[in-house]
Coordinates of C-alpha atoms in Angstrom, one line a residue:
M12 CA 0.3 0.0 0.0
K13 CA 1.4 3.3 -0.7
Y14 CA 0.0 6.8 -0.3
L15 CA 0.5 9.2 -3.4
T16 CA -0.7 12.8 -2.5
K17 CA -1.8 14.8 0.5
P18 CA -4.7 14.6 1.9
S19 CA -6.9 12.7 -0.5
L20 CA -5.8 9.7 0.6
Q21 CA -4.8 8.1 -2.7
Q22 CA -3.8 4.5 -2.1
I23 CA -2.9 1.7 -4.4
F24 CA -4.0 -1.8 -3.6
I25 CA -3.8 -5.0 -5.5
F26 CA -6.5 -7.5 -5.8
N27 CA -5.8 -10.5 -7.5
N28 CA -2.6 -8.9 -9.6
K29 CA -5.1 -5.8 -10.6
L30 CA -3.7 -2.5 -9.6
V31 CA -6.3 -0.5 -8.7
F32 CA -6.9 2.9 -6.6
L33 CA -10.1 2.4 -4.7
F34 CA -12.7 5.1 -3.0
V35 CA -11.3 8.3 -2.4
L36 CA -12.2 11.9 -1.8
T37 CA -10.7 13.3 -4.9
C38 CA -13.4 16.0 -5.9
L39 CA -14.0 18.7 -3.2
I40 CA -12.2 21.6 -2.5
L41 CA -8.8 21.0 -1.6
P42 CA -5.6 22.7 -1.9
S43 CA -2.9 21.7 -4.4
A44 CA 0.0 19.4 -3.7
N45 CA 2.3 22.3 -3.0
G46 CA 0.5 25.4 -3.5
Q47 CA 2.1 25.5 -7.4
Q48 CA 1.7 28.9 -9.0
K49 CA 3.2 27.7 -12.0
K50 CA 3.3 29.3 -15.5
I51 CA 2.4 27.2 -18.3
T52 CA 2.4 27.6 -22.1
E53 CA -0.3 26.7 -24.8
K54 CA 1.6 23.8 -26.0
F55 CA 1.7 22.3 -22.5
K56 CA -2.1 22.9 -22.4
K57 CA -2.7 21.0 -25.6
E58 CA -0.5 18.1 -24.9
T59 CA -2.4 17.6 -21.5
I60 CA -5.8 17.8 -23.3
L61 CA -4.8 15.0 -25.5
K62 CA -3.2 13.0 -23.2
M63 CA -6.3 13.3 -21.1
D64 CA -8.5 12.3 -24.4
S65 CA -6.6 8.9 -24.4
L66 CA -6.6 8.1 -20.9
I67 CA -10.2 8.4 -20.4
Q68 CA -11.5 6.7 -23.2
K69 CA -9.0 3.8 -22.2
E70 CA -9.9 3.8 -18.8
Y71 CA -12.9 5.2 -17.8
I72 CA -15.5 2.6 -16.5
F73 CA -18.4 3.4 -19.1
P74 CA -17.0 3.4 -22.2
D75 CA -20.0 5.5 -24.0
Q76 CA -19.8 8.3 -21.4
A77 CA -15.9 8.3 -21.7
K78 CA -16.3 9.2 -25.7
L79 CA -18.8 11.8 -24.7
I80 CA -16.4 13.5 -21.9
A81 CA -13.5 13.3 -24.4
A82 CA -15.2 15.0 -27.1
H83 CA -16.6 17.6 -24.7
L84 CA -13.2 18.4 -23.6
K85 CA -11.4 18.4 -27.1
K86 CA -14.6 20.8 -27.8
S87 CA -13.8 23.3 -25.0
Y88 CA -10.3 23.5 -25.8
K89 CA -11.4 24.6 -29.6
E90 CA -13.7 26.9 -28.5
N91 CA -10.6 28.4 -26.1
K92 CA -12.3 27.8 -22.9
F93 CA -8.9 27.4 -21.1
K94 CA -6.9 30.2 -22.9
K95 CA -7.2 32.4 -19.6
Y96 CA -5.9 29.8 -17.5
D97 CA -1.9 30.5 -17.1
L98 CA -1.2 29.0 -14.0
L99 CA -1.1 25.4 -13.4
D100 CA -3.3 25.6 -10.2
S101 CA -6.3 27.3 -12.1
F102 CA -5.8 25.2 -15.3
A103 CA -6.1 21.8 -13.3
V104 CA -9.5 23.4 -12.0
A105 CA -11.2 24.2 -14.8
L106 CA -9.8 20.8 -16.4
T107 CA -11.7 19.5 -13.6
K108 CA -14.7 21.5 -13.9
E109 CA -14.9 20.3 -18.0
I110 CA -14.5 16.8 -17.6
R111 CA -17.5 16.5 -15.2
L112 CA -20.2 18.6 -17.1
I113 CA -21.1 15.1 -18.9
N114 CA -22.1 13.1 -16.0
N115 CA -21.0 14.7 -13.0
D116 CA -18.9 12.2 -11.8
K117 CA -17.3 13.6 -8.6
H118 CA -14.5 11.3 -8.6
L119 CA -13.1 13.0 -12.0
R120 CA -10.6 15.1 -10.7
V121 CA -6.9 16.6 -12.2
K122 CA -4.6 17.7 -9.8
P123 CA -1.1 19.3 -9.4
K124 CA 1.3 16.3 -8.8
F125 CA 3.8 17.2 -5.6
V126 CA 7.1 18.1 -7.1
P127 CA 10.1 18.8 -4.8
D128 CA 11.3 22.5 -5.1
N129 CA 9.1 23.1 -8.1
N130 CA 11.7 20.6 -10.1
P131 CA 9.6 18.4 -12.5
N132 CA 12.6 16.7 -13.2
A133 CA 13.2 15.3 -9.6
A134 CA 13.7 11.4 -9.2
K135 CA 10.1 9.8 -8.7
D136 CA 12.0 8.3 -5.8
S137 CA 13.6 11.2 -4.1
Y138 CA 13.8 11.6 -0.4
E139 CA 11.7 14.8 -0.6
I140 CA 8.6 12.9 -2.2
Y141 CA 9.2 10.4 0.5
L142 CA 9.6 12.9 3.4
H143 CA 6.3 14.7 2.0
H144 CA 4.1 11.4 1.9
L145 CA 5.4 10.3 5.2
T146 CA 4.6 13.9 7.0
D147 CA 1.5 14.0 5.9
N148 CA 0.6 10.1 6.5
R149 CA 1.5 10.7 10.2
K150 CA -0.7 13.7 10.2
L151 CA -3.6 11.7 9.4
A152 CA -3.7 9.3 12.7
D153 CA -5.2 6.5 10.8
G154 CA -7.9 8.6 9.6
F155 CA -9.3 9.0 13.1
R156 CA -10.3 12.1 15.0
E157 CA -12.1 11.2 18.1
V158 CA -13.5 8.5 20.1
K159 CA -15.4 9.2 23.5
I160 CA -18.5 7.7 25.7
L161 CA -21.2 10.3 26.2
D162 CA -23.7 10.7 28.7
G163 CA -26.1 7.8 28.5
N164 CA -23.4 5.4 27.8
I165 CA -23.1 6.3 23.9
G166 CA -20.0 5.4 22.0
Y167 CA -19.0 8.0 19.6
L168 CA -16.6 7.7 16.7
N169 CA -15.5 10.3 14.4
F170 CA -13.0 9.8 11.6
K171 CA -12.1 11.3 8.5
Y172 CA -10.8 8.4 6.1
F173 CA -11.2 4.8 5.8
I174 CA -7.1 4.1 5.4
H175 CA -6.0 1.1 4.2
E176 CA -4.4 -1.3 7.1
T177 CA -5.5 0.5 10.0
N178 CA -7.5 -2.6 11.4
P179 CA -5.9 -2.6 14.6
T180 CA -6.6 0.9 15.3
I181 CA -10.2 0.0 14.5
D182 CA -10.0 -2.7 16.5
S183 CA -8.1 -0.4 19.9
Y184 CA -11.3 2.0 19.3
M185 CA -14.1 -0.5 19.2
Q186 CA -12.9 -2.2 22.2
L187 CA -13.2 1.3 24.2
L188 CA -16.9 1.3 23.0
S189 CA -17.5 -2.4 23.5
K190 CA -19.8 -2.1 26.6
T191 CA -21.9 1.0 25.3
D192 CA -25.4 1.1 25.0
A193 CA -25.8 3.0 21.3
I194 CA -22.9 3.9 19.1
V195 CA -22.8 6.9 16.8
I196 CA -20.2 7.0 14.0
D197 CA -19.5 10.8 12.4
L198 CA -18.9 10.8 9.1
R199 CA -19.9 14.3 8.2
T200 CA -16.2 15.4 7.0
N201 CA -15.0 11.3 6.2
G202 CA -13.6 11.8 2.3
G203 CA -13.8 8.1 1.8
G204 CA -10.7 5.7 1.7
S205 CA -10.2 2.0 1.0
P206 CA -13.2 -0.4 0.7
K207 CA -11.2 -3.2 2.5
T208 CA -11.4 -0.7 5.4
V209 CA -14.9 0.0 5.0
Q210 CA -15.5 -4.0 4.9
Y211 CA -14.0 -4.3 8.4
L212 CA -15.6 -1.6 10.2
C213 CA -19.0 -3.0 8.8
S214 CA -17.8 -6.4 9.8
Y215 CA -18.2 -5.4 13.5
F216 CA -22.0 -4.9 13.2
F217 CA -22.8 -7.9 11.2
K218 CA -22.5 -11.5 11.5
E219 CA -20.7 -13.7 8.6
P220 CA -20.6 -14.2 5.7
L221 CA -23.0 -11.6 4.7
L222 CA -22.3 -9.9 0.9
L223 CA -22.0 -6.1 1.5
N224 CA -21.1 -4.9 -1.7
T225 CA -19.3 -5.6 -5.0
L226 CA -17.1 -3.6 -7.2
Y227 CA -16.9 -4.4 -11.0
F228 CA -13.8 -2.9 -13.3
R229 CA -13.7 -2.4 -16.8
K230 CA -10.5 -4.0 -17.1
D231 CA -10.7 -7.8 -17.5
N232 CA -14.1 -7.6 -16.8
F233 CA -13.1 -8.1 -13.1
T234 CA -15.4 -8.4 -10.3
E235 CA -14.6 -8.1 -6.6
E236 CA -16.8 -9.1 -3.6
F237 CA -16.6 -7.5 -0.1
R238 CA -18.2 -10.2 2.5
V239 CA -18.7 -9.8 6.6
T240 CA -15.3 -11.1 7.9
E241 CA -14.1 -11.8 11.2
V242 CA -12.3 -8.9 13.3
N243 CA -9.8 -9.1 16.1
G244 CA -12.8 -7.8 18.8
K245 CA -16.2 -8.3 19.7
K246 CA -18.9 -7.9 17.4
R247 CA -21.5 -5.4 18.2
I248 CA -24.3 -7.2 15.9
D249 CA -27.5 -5.7 17.7
V250 CA -26.3 -2.5 19.5
P251 CA -28.2 0.6 17.9
L252 CA -25.7 2.2 15.3
F253 CA -26.4 5.6 14.1
I254 CA -24.4 7.6 11.5
I255 CA -24.0 11.0 11.0
T256 CA -23.9 12.1 7.4
G257 CA -22.9 15.2 5.6
A258 CA -22.6 16.9 2.2
R259 CA -18.6 16.3 2.3
S260 CA -19.5 12.4 3.1
F261 CA -17.9 10.7 0.0
S262 CA -16.9 7.6 -1.9
G263 CA -15.9 5.1 0.9
A264 CA -18.1 7.0 3.8
E265 CA -21.0 6.8 1.3
E266 CA -20.3 3.1 0.8
F267 CA -20.3 2.4 4.6
S268 CA -23.6 4.5 5.3
Y269 CA -25.3 2.6 1.9
N270 CA -24.2 -0.7 3.1
M271 CA -25.5 -0.2 6.8
Q272 CA -28.9 1.3 5.2
T273 CA -29.7 -1.1 2.9
Q274 CA -29.5 -3.9 5.3
K275 CA -31.2 -1.7 7.7
R276 CA -28.7 -2.2 10.5
A277 CA -28.2 1.8 11.1
T278 CA -30.2 5.1 11.4
L279 CA -28.7 7.9 9.3
V280 CA -28.8 11.4 10.1
G281 CA -28.0 14.5 8.9
E282 CA -27.2 15.8 5.3
V283 CA -27.5 13.7 1.7
T284 CA -23.8 12.6 0.8
G285 CA -21.8 13.8 -2.2
G286 CA -22.7 11.2 -4.3
G287 CA -19.4 9.4 -5.7
A288 CA -19.7 5.7 -6.2
N289 CA -16.9 4.6 -8.9
P290 CA -13.5 3.6 -7.7
G291 CA -10.4 4.4 -9.9
E292 CA -6.9 5.0 -10.1
I293 CA -4.3 7.9 -9.9
L294 CA -2.7 8.3 -13.6
E295 CA 0.0 10.7 -14.7
L296 CA -0.6 12.9 -17.3
N297 CA 2.7 14.8 -17.4
P298 CA 5.5 15.6 -14.7
L299 CA 3.5 18.3 -13.3
L300 CA -0.2 16.9 -13.4
E301 CA -2.2 13.9 -12.7
I302 CA -5.8 13.0 -12.9
F303 CA -7.9 10.6 -11.1
I304 CA -10.2 8.3 -13.2
P305 CA -13.2 6.1 -12.0
T306 CA -12.5 2.5 -13.4
G307 CA -15.0 0.8 -11.3
T308 CA -18.7 0.9 -10.2
A309 CA -20.1 -0.3 -7.0
I310 CA -22.9 -2.6 -7.1
N311 CA -25.0 -3.0 -3.9
P312 CA -26.7 -6.6 -3.4
I313 CA -29.9 -5.6 -2.2
T314 CA -30.3 -2.3 -4.9
K315 CA -28.6 -4.0 -7.6
T316 CA -27.0 -0.2 -8.0
N317 CA -25.2 2.3 -6.0
W318 CA -25.5 6.3 -5.0
E319 CA -23.6 7.6 -7.8
G320 CA -24.8 11.1 -8.6
I321 CA -27.7 11.0 -5.9
G322 CA -26.0 10.2 -2.7
V323 CA -27.2 8.4 0.5
I324 CA -30.3 9.8 1.7
P325 CA -30.8 9.9 5.7
E326 CA -33.7 8.9 7.3
Y327 CA -33.6 11.9 9.1
K328 CA -32.7 14.7 6.8
T329 CA -31.5 17.9 8.9
T330 CA -28.6 20.6 8.6
Q331 CA -24.9 19.8 9.4
E332 CA -25.4 22.2 12.2
L333 CA -28.0 20.1 13.6
A334 CA -27.1 16.6 12.4
Y335 CA -25.2 16.0 15.8
D336 CA -27.8 17.1 18.5
K337 CA -30.6 15.0 16.6
T338 CA -28.3 12.0 16.4
I339 CA -27.6 12.4 20.2
E340 CA -31.4 12.7 20.7
L341 CA -32.1 9.5 19.2
A342 CA -29.2 7.8 20.4
K343 CA -30.2 8.1 24.1
K344 CA -33.9 7.0 23.5
A345 CA -32.4 3.6 21.6
A346 CA -29.6 3.3 24.3
E347 CA -32.4 3.1 27.0
D348 CA -34.5 0.9 25.0
Y349 CA -31.6 -1.6 24.5
R350 CA -30.5 -1.5 28.3
S351 CA -33.8 -2.5 29.0
K352 CA -33.8 -5.3 26.5
I353 CA -30.5 -6.6 27.8
A354 CA -31.5 -6.3 31.4
A355 CA -34.7 -8.4 31.0
E356 CA -32.9 -11.1 28.7
S357 CA -30.1 -11.5 31.3
K358 CA -32.7 -12.0 34.0
K359 CA -34.5 -14.6 31.9
L360 CA -31.3 -16.5 31.6
Y361 CA -30.2 -16.0 35.3
L362 CA -33.7 -17.5 36.4
E363 CA -33.0 -20.3 33.9
L364 CA -29.4 -21.0 35.4
Q365 CA -31.1 -21.1 38.6
S366 CA -33.7 -23.2 37.4
T367 CA -31.4 -25.8 36.2
V368 CA -29.1 -25.5 39.3
D369 CA -32.2 -26.4 41.6
Q370 CA -33.2 -29.5 39.6
Q371 CA -29.2 -31.0 39.7
T372 CA -28.1 -33.3 42.1
K373 CA -24.3 -34.7 42.1
P374 CA -24.4 -36.9 38.9
L375 CA -23.7 -40.3 39.9
H376 CA -22.5 -41.7 36.4
E377 CA -20.1 -39.7 33.7
A378 CA -23.1 -39.4 31.2
D379 CA -25.3 -37.5 33.6
L380 CA -21.9 -35.4 34.3
V381 CA -21.9 -34.5 30.3
K382 CA -25.4 -33.9 30.2
M383 CA -25.0 -31.6 33.2
D384 CA -22.2 -29.7 32.0
Q385 CA -23.9 -29.3 28.3
Q386 CA -27.1 -28.0 30.0
I387 CA -25.0 -25.1 32.2
Q388 CA -22.7 -24.4 29.2
T389 CA -25.5 -24.0 27.0
I390 CA -27.0 -21.2 29.5
I391 CA -23.7 -19.6 30.3
K392 CA -22.9 -19.2 26.8
K393 CA -26.3 -17.2 26.4
L394 CA -25.4 -15.2 29.5
I395 CA -22.1 -13.9 27.9
E396 CA -23.6 -13.6 24.2
S397 CA -26.1 -11.2 26.2
D398 CA -23.5 -8.6 26.5
W399 CA -24.1 -8.6 30.2
F400 CA -22.2 -10.9 31.7
T401 CA -18.2 -11.0 31.5
E402 CA -16.0 -13.5 32.2
E403 CA -15.1 -12.0 35.6
D404 CA -19.0 -12.0 36.3
I405 CA -19.2 -15.6 35.2
T406 CA -16.3 -16.6 37.9
N407 CA -18.2 -14.3 40.5
L408 CA -21.6 -16.4 39.7
S409 CA -19.7 -19.7 40.4
S410 CA -18.9 -18.5 43.8
D411 CA -22.6 -18.5 44.7
Y412 CA -22.7 -22.5 44.5
T413 CA -19.2 -23.0 45.7
P414 CA -20.2 -23.7 49.6
T415 CA -23.4 -25.8 48.7
K416 CA -23.0 -27.3 45.1
P417 CA -19.5 -27.5 44.4
F418 CA -20.0 -29.4 41.2
I419 CA -22.2 -26.8 40.0
A420 CA -19.5 -24.3 40.6
E421 CA -17.1 -26.5 38.8
S422 CA -19.3 -26.9 35.7
I423 CA -19.9 -23.4 35.4
L424 CA -16.0 -22.4 35.8
K425 CA -15.2 -25.2 33.0
S426 CA -17.9 -23.7 30.6
N427 CA -16.3 -20.4 31.4
A428 CA -12.9 -21.7 30.5
E429 CA -14.0 -23.6 27.2
L430 CA -15.9 -20.4 26.1
H431 CA -12.8 -18.0 26.8
P432 CA -10.0 -20.2 25.3
R433 CA -7.2 -17.4 25.3
S434 CA -7.9 -16.4 29.1
P435 CA -5.2 -17.6 31.5
I436 CA -7.1 -16.4 34.3
A437 CA -10.2 -18.4 33.3
F438 CA -8.0 -21.5 33.5
L439 CA -6.4 -20.5 36.8
K440 CA -9.8 -20.1 38.4
Y441 CA -11.1 -23.5 37.1
G442 CA -7.5 -25.0 38.3
D443 CA -8.2 -23.7 41.5
L444 CA -11.6 -25.1 42.1
L445 CA -10.8 -28.5 40.5
E446 CA -8.1 -29.1 43.3
Q447 CA -10.3 -27.7 46.0
N448 CA -12.7 -30.2 44.9
G449 CA -10.1 -33.0 45.1
K450 CA -9.3 -33.5 41.6
K451 CA -5.4 -32.9 41.6
D452 CA -4.5 -34.3 38.3
T453 CA -7.3 -32.7 36.3
A454 CA -6.3 -29.4 38.4
T455 CA -2.9 -29.9 37.5
A456 CA -3.3 -29.9 33.6
V457 CA -5.7 -27.0 33.5
L458 CA -3.2 -24.8 35.6
K459 CA -0.6 -26.0 33.5
K460 CA -2.6 -24.4 30.3
A461 CA -3.2 -21.3 32.5
V462 CA 0.7 -21.4 32.3
E463 CA 1.1 -21.8 28.5
L464 CA -1.8 -19.3 27.6
A465 CA -0.1 -16.7 30.0
T466 CA 3.7 -17.2 28.8
E467 CA 2.1 -16.7 24.7
I468 CA 0.7 -13.5 26.0
K469 CA 3.5 -12.3 28.2
A470 CA 0.8 -11.5 30.8
P471 CA 2.2 -9.2 33.5
Y472 CA 0.9 -11.6 36.1
L473 CA 3.1 -14.6 34.5
E474 CA 5.1 -15.3 37.6
G475 CA 2.2 -15.4 39.9
I476 CA 0.7 -18.4 37.6
K477 CA 3.8 -20.2 37.3
N478 CA 4.1 -20.0 41.3
R479 CA 0.6 -21.4 41.3
Y480 CA 1.5 -24.3 39.1
E481 CA 4.7 -25.0 40.9
K482 CA 2.8 -25.4 44.3
I483 CA 0.4 -27.8 42.9
L484 CA 3.3 -30.1 41.6
K485 CA 4.9 -30.7 44.8

């Protein structure tokens, strides 16, 4: 992955040996690469337009429209529409305006390249270019701007770009929001980015293997599907989800919103989005200019179309200034309902566990023990999935039965360890109770597993678990 320019997040990805540039904000009012006010000649203009003609007709996703765009561009040149533009920046803006007139594809854009010290002959891999991109990329902070917990236990996530290869950052932020009762994702100024990152964030809110979106590319008749994937964190399948949209929400931000809206997974609040659904790539026109040309288009599995030229239309339309307050108002009510729902479900499951326990006597046969373990694990699994009981809560729950029915406490801790197979503490607690219940051999094996897990994750309490294991070996 490589960033090509600032802050439009122009990234290159390779899918099945296809080099494609995907979902980026390249159309809104952004500064040029390095504020160039370079004088240009009429010869330069003519050669640039001829090159654009060739590239658009060869690469643009819609061949018929490509011919119309190219023809309009040449016609505009013959009519001297570019004669008054003697500076590179203004010429690029004028070109962009003309190539969008046919179908208003907002991904189409011409812009100056970053040229170190205004030297068009500088090596493409020069240190100045590298430093320029590195500096800009560091400022992007993986695309994220803010994450916090609001009153009412509402999680709020605000970010500007779906930058490629930022899954660990998404994981860490989603971990912060893992116990919230509603989540708000603010995309009002999000310019888009990588569809892989859109796919990954979407996957936090769906079960596998749902089809989210398909990208079709003109070259080689190539199609790429984007489905819900596994994530390195806790999925929030049913938490109330709200997305704040704005007129500057574009491309990948629109895909995320459209995916959620068409799957009826989120409520959108704000303005109609920018309307750019055609991914593509950056191509060089000459040493001073480059052009973004859409080479593909999005196809939603529900609507069989996309948001190109229309934008994503929120369920609650409001102004950019009022969108935040309206969203929080809706989220607070949804969070209250969600808490009530979870509490009712958890209480029902807890009573179910109590009923199961009340009916149990100490199993006399192995078959009876297996049956009891299965019944208890089924309920414990539901408690954990209810988003109300944590690993620690289950451990504390087992202590209620330790004095009177230690075999029940043992079964609960066994289920806890099996349902948290990467937790050293779950195995430690289970091993402790096994030894207490007179099952030293089994306890030794379980405590050994706790040491292995703690070693693997370099747990800060590793030495304590080792000491505990060594104690049982004596």
